[in-house]
Coordinates of N, CA, C and O in Angstrom, one line a residue:
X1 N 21.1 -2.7 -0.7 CA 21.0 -4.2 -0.8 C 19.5 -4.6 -1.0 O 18.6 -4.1 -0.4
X2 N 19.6 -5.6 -1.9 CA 17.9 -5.6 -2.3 C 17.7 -6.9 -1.9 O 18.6 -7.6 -2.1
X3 N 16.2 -7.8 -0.9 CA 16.5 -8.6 -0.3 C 15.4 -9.3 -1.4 O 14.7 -8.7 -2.2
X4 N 15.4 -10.8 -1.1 CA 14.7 -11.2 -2.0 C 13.8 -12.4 -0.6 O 14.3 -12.8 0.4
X5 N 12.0 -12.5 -1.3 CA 11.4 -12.9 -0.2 C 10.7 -14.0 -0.8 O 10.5 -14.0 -2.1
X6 N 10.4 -14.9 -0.1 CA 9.5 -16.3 -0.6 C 8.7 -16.7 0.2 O 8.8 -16.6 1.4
X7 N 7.6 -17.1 -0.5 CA 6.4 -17.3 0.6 C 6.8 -19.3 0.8 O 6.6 -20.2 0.0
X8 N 7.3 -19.3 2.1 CA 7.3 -20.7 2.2 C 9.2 -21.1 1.7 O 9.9 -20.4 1.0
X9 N 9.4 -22.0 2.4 CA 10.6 -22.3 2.3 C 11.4 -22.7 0.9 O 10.7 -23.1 0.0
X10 N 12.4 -22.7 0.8 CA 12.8 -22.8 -1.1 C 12.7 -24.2 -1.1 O 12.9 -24.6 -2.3
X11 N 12.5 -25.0 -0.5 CA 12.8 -26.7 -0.1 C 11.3 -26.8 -0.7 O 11.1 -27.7 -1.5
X12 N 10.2 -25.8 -0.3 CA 8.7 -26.5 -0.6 C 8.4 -26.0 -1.8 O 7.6 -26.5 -2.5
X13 N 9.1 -24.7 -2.2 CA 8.6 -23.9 -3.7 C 9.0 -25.2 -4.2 O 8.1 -26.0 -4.4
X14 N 10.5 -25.7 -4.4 CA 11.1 -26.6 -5.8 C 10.4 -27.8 -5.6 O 10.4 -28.4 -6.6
X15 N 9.8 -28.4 -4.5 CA 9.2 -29.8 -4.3 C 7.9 -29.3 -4.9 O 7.7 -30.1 -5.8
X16 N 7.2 -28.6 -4.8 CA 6.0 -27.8 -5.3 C 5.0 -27.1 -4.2 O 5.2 -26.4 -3.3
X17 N 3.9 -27.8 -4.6 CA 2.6 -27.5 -4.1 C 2.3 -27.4 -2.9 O 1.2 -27.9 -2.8
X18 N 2.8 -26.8 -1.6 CA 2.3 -27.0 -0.2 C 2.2 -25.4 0.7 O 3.0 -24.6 0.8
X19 N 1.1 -25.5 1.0 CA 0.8 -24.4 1.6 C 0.1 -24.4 3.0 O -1.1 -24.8 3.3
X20 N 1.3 -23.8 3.9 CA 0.3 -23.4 5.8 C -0.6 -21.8 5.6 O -0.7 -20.8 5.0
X21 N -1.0 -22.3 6.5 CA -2.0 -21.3 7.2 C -1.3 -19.8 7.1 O -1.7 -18.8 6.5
X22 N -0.2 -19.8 7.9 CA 1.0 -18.4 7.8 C 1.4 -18.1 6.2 O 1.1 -17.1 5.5
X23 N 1.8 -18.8 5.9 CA 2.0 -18.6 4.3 C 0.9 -18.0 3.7 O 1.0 -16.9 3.1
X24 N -0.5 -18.8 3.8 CA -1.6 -17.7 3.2 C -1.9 -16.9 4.1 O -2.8 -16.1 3.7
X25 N -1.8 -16.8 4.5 CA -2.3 -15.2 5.4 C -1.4 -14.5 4.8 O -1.9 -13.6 4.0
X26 N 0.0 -14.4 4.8 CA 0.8 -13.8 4.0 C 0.6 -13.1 2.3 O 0.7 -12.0 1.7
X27 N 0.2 -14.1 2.0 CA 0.0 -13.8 0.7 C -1.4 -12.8 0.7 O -1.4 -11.6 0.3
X28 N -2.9 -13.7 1.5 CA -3.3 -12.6 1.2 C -3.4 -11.2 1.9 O -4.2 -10.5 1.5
X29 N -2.5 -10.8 2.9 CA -2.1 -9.2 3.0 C -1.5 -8.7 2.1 O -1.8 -7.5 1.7
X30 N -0.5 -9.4 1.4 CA -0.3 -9.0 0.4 C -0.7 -9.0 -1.1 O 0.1 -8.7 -2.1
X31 N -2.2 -9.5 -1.2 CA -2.4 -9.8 -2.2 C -3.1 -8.6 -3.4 O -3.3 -8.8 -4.6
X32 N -3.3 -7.6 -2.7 CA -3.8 -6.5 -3.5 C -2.2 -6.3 -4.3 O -2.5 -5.7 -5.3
X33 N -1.3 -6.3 -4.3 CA -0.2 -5.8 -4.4 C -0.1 -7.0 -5.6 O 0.1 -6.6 -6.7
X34 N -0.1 -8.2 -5.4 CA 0.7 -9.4 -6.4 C -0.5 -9.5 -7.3 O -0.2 -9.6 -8.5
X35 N -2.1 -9.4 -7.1 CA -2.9 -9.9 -8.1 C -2.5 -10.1 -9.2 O -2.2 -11.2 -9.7
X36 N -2.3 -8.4 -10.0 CA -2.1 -8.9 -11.2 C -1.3 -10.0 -12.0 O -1.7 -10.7 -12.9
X37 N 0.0 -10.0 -11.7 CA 0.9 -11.1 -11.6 C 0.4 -12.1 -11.5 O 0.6 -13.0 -12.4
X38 N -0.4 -12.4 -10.2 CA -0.6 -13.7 -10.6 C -2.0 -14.0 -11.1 O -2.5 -15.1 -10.7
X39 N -2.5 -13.3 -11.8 CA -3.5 -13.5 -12.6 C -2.8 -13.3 -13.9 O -3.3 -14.2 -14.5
X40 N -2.1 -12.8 -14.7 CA -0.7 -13.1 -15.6 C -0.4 -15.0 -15.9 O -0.4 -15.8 -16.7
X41 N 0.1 -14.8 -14.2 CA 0.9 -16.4 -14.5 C 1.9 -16.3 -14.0 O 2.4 -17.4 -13.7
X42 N 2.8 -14.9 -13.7 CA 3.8 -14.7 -13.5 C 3.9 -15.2 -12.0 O 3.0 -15.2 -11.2
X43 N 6.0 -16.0 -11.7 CA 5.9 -16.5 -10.2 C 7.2 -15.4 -9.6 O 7.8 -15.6 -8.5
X44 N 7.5 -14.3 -10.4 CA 8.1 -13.0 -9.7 C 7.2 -11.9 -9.8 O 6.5 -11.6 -10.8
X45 N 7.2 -11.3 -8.7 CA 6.6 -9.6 -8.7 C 7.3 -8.6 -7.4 O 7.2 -8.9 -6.2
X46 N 8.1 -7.3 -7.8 CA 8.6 -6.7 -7.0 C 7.4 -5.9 -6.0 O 6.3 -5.8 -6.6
X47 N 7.4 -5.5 -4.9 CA 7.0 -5.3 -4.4 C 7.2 -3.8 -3.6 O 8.2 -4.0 -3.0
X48 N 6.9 -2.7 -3.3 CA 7.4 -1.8 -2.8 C 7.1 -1.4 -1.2 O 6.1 -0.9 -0.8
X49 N 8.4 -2.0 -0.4 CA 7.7 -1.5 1.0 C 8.9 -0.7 1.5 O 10.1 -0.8 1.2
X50 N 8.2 0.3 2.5 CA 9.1 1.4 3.1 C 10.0 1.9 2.3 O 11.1 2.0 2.7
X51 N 9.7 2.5 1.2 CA 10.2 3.4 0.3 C 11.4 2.2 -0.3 O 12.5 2.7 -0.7
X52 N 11.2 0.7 -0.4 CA 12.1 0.3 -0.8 C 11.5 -0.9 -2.0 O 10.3 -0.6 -2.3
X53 N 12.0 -1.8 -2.6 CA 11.4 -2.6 -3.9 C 11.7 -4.2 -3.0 O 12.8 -4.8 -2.7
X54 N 10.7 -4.5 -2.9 CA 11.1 -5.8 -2.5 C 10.9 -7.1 -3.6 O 9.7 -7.4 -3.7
X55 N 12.0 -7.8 -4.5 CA 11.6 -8.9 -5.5 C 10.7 -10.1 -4.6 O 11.0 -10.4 -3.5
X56 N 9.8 -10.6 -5.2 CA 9.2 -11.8 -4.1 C 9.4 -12.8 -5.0 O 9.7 -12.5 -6.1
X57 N 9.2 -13.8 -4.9 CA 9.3 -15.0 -5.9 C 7.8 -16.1 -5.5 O 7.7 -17.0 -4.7
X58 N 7.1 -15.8 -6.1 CA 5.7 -16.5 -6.0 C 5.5 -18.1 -5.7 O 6.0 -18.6 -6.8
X59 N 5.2 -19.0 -5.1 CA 5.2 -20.2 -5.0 C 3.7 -20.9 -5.7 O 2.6 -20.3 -5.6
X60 N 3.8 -21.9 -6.3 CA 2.7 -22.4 -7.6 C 1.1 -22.1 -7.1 O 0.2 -21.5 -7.8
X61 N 0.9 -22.6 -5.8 CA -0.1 -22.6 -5.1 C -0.8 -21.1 -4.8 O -1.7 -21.0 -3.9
X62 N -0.3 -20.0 -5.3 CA -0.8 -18.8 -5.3 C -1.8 -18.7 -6.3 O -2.6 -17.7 -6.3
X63 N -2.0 -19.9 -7.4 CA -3.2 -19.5 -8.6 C -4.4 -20.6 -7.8 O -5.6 -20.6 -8.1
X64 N -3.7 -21.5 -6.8 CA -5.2 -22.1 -5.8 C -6.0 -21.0 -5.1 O -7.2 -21.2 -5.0
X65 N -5.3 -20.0 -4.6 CA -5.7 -18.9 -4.0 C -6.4 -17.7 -4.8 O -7.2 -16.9 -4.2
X66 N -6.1 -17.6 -6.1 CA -7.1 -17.0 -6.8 C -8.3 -17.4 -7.3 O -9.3 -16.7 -7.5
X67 N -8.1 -18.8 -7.5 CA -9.2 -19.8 -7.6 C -10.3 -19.6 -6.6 O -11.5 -19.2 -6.9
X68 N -9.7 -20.0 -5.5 CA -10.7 -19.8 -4.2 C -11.5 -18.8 -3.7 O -12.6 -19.0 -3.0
X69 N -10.8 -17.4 -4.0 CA -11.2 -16.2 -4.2 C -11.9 -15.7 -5.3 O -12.3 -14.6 -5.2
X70 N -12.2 -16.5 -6.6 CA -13.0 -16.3 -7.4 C -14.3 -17.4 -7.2 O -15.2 -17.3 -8.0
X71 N -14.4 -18.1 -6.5 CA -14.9 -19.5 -6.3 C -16.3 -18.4 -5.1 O -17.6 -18.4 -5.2
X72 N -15.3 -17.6 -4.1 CA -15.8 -17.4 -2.7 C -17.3 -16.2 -3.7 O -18.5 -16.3 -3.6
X73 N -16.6 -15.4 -4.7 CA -16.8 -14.2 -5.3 C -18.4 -15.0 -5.6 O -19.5 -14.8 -5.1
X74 N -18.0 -15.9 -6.5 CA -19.5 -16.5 -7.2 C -20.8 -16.8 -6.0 O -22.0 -16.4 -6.1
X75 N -20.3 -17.7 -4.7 CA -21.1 -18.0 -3.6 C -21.4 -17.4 -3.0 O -22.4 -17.8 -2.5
X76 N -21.0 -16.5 -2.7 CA -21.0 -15.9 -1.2 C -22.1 -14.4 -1.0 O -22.5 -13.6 -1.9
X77 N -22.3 -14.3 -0.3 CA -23.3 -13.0 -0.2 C -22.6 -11.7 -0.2 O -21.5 -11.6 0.3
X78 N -23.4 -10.4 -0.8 CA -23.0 -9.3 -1.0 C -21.8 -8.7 0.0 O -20.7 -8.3 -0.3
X79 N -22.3 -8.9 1.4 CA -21.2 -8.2 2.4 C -19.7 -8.6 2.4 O -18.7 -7.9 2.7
X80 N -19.7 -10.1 2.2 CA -18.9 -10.9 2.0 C -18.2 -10.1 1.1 O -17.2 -9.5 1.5
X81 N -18.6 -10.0 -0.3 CA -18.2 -9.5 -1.5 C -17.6 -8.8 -1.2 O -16.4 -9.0 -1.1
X82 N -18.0 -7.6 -1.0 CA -17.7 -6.4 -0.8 C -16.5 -6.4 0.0 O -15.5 -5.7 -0.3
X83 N -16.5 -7.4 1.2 CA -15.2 -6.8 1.9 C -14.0 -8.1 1.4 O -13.3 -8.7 2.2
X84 N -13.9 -8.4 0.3 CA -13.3 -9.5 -0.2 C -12.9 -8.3 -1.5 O -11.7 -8.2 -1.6
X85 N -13.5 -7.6 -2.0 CA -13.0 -6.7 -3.2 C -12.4 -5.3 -2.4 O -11.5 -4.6 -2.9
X86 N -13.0 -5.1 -1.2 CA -12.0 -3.5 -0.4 C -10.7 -4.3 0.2 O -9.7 -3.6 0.3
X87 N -10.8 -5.5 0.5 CA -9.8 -6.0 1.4 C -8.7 -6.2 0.7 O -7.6 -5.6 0.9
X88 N -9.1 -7.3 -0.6 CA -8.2 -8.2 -1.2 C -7.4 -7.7 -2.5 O -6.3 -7.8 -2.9
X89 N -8.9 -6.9 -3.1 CA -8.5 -6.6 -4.2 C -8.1 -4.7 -4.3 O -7.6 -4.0 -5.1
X90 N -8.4 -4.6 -3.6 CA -8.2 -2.8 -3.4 C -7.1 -2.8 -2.5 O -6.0 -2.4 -3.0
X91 N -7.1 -3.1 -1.7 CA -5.7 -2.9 -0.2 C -6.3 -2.0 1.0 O -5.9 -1.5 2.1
X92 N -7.2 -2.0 0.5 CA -8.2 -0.8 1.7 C -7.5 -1.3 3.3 O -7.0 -2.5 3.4
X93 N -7.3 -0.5 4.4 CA -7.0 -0.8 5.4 C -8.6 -1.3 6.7 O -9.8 -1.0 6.8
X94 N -8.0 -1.9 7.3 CA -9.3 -2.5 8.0 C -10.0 -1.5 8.3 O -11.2 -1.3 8.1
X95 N -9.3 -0.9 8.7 CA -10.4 0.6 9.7 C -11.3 0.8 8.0 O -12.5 0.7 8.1
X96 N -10.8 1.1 7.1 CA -11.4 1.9 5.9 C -13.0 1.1 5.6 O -14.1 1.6 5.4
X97 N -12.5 -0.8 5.6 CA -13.8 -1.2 5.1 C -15.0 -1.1 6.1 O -16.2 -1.2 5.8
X98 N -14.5 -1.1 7.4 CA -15.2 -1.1 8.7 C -16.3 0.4 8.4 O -17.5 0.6 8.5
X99 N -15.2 1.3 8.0 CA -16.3 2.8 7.6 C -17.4 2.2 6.9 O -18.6 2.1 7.2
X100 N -16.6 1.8 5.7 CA -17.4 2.2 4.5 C -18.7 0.7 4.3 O -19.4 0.5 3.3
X101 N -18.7 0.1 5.1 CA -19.6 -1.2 5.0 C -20.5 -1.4 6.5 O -20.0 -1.2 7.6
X102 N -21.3 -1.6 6.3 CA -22.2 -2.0 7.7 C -22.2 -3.3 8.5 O -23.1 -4.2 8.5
X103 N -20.9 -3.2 9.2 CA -20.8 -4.5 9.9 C -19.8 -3.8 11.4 O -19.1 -2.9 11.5
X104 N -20.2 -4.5 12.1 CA -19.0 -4.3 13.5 C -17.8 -4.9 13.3 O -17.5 -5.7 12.5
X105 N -16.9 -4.2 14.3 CA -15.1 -4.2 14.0 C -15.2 -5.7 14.7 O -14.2 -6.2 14.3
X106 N -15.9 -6.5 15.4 CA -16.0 -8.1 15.8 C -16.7 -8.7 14.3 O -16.2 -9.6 13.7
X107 N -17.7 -8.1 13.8 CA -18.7 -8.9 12.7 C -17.3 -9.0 11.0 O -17.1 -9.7 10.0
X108 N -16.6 -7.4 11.6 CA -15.8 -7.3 10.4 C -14.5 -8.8 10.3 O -13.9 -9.2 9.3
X109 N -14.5 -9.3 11.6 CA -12.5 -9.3 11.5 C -13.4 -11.0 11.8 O -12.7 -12.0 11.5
X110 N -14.6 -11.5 12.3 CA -15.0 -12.9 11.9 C -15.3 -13.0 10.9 O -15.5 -14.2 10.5
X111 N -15.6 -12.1 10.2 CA -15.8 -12.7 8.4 C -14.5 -12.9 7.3 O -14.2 -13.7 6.5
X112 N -13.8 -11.5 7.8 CA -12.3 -11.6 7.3 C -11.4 -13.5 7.9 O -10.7 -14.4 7.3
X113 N -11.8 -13.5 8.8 CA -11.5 -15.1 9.2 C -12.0 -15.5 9.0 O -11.5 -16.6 9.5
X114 N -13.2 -15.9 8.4 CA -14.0 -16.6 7.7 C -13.8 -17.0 6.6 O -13.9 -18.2 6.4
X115 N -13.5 -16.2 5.7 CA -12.7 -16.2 4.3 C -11.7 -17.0 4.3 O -11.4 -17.9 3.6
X116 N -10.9 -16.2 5.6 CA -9.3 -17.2 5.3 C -9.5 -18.6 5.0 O -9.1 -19.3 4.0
X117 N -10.3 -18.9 6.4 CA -10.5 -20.6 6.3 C -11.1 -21.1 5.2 O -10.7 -22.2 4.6
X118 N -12.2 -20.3 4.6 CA -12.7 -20.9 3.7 C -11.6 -21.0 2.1 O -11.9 -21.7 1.1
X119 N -10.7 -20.1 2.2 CA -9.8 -20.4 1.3 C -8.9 -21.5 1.4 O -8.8 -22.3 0.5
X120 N -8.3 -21.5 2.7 CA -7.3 -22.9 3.2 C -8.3 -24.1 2.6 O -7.9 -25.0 1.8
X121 N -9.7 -24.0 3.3 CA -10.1 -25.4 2.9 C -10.2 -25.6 1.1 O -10.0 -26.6 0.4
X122 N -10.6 -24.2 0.6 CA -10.0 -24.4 -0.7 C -8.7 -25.1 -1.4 O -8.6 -25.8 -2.4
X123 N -7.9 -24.9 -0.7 CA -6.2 -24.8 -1.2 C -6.5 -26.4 -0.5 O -5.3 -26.7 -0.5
X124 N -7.1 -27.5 0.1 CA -7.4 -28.4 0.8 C -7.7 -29.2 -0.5 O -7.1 -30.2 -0.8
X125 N -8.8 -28.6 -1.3 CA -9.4 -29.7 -2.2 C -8.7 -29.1 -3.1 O -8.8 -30.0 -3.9
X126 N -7.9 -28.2 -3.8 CA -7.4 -28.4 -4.5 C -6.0 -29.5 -4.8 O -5.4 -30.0 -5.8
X127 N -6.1 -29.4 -3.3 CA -4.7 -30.5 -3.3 C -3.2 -29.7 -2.8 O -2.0 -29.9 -3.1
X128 N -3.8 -29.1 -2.2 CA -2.2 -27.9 -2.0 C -1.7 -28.2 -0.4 O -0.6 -27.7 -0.1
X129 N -2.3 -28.8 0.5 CA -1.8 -28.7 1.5 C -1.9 -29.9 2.0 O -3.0 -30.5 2.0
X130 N -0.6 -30.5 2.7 CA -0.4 -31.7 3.0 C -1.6 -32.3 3.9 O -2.6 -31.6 4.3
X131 N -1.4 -33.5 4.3 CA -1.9 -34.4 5.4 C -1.6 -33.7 6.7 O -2.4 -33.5 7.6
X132 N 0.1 -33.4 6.7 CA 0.5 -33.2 8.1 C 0.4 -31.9 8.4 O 0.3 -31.5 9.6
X133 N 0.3 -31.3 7.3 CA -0.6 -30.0 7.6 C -1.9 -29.9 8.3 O -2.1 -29.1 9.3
X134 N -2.8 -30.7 7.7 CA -4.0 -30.9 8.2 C -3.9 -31.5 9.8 O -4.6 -31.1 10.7
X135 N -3.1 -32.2 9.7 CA -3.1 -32.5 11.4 C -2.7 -32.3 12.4 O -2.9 -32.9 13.5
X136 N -2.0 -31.0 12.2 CA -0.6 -30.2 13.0 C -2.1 -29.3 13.6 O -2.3 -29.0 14.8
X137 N -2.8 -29.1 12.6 CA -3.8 -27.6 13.4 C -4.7 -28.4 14.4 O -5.2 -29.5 14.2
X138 N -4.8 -27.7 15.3 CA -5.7 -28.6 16.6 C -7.1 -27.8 16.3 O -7.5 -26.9 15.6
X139 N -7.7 -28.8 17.3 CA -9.1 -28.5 17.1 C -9.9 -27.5 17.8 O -11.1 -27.2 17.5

């Protein structure tokens, strides 16, 4: 039985544009996996976990998230880079970039959260996430 997965509820894909915090995080763990697809255009990509194919169905606001991520690429300083291309675009596992880059397993995993937010607030101006989104997160 082949299960089929969506990022975000089928109510917000067909209304369109809306994206939480959980949803992107989702996406980008899995984003070494969907890039190309959605750098294509494509809003299906199968997916292969535990020796099995998982179909995902992409929601619109995943090309805000490439955006953002090409946005971070142009501003941001080398280390950044670097663990934004082993992370995101490679699939490297955290321990892996922690080796292979000069930062601490605290300096690593606040920059990795660093990013996130700085993507959300991306997906923010591009228009992808509600008001009540914005006000649900406390301070």
């Amino acid at each position: 039985m082949c299960l089929q997965r969506t990022y975000g509820s089928k109510r917000k894909i067909a209304r369109g544009l809306r994206v939480t915090r959980a949803e992107l995080k989702q996406i980008l763990k899995d984003y070494a996996v969907i890039r190309d697809s959605v750098e294509k255009g494509n809003t299906f990509v199968v997916i292969k976990r535990y020796r099995s194919k998982l179909p995902v169905q992409l929601p619109p606001w995943v090309s805000g998230v490439r955006r953002g991520i090409s946005e971070l690429l142009k501003t941001e300083c080398d280390t950044v880079r670097e663990i934004i291309k082993l992370s995101y675009f490679k699939g490297c596992k955290d321990r892996e970039v922690i080796m292979r880059l000069p930062v601490s397993d605290s300096g690593y995993y606040r920059i990795k959260r660093y990013i996130e937010e700085k993507i959300y607030e991306l997906c923010i101006v591009y228009g992808y996430v509600s008001e009540q989104d914005i006000l649900r997160n406390g301070i």
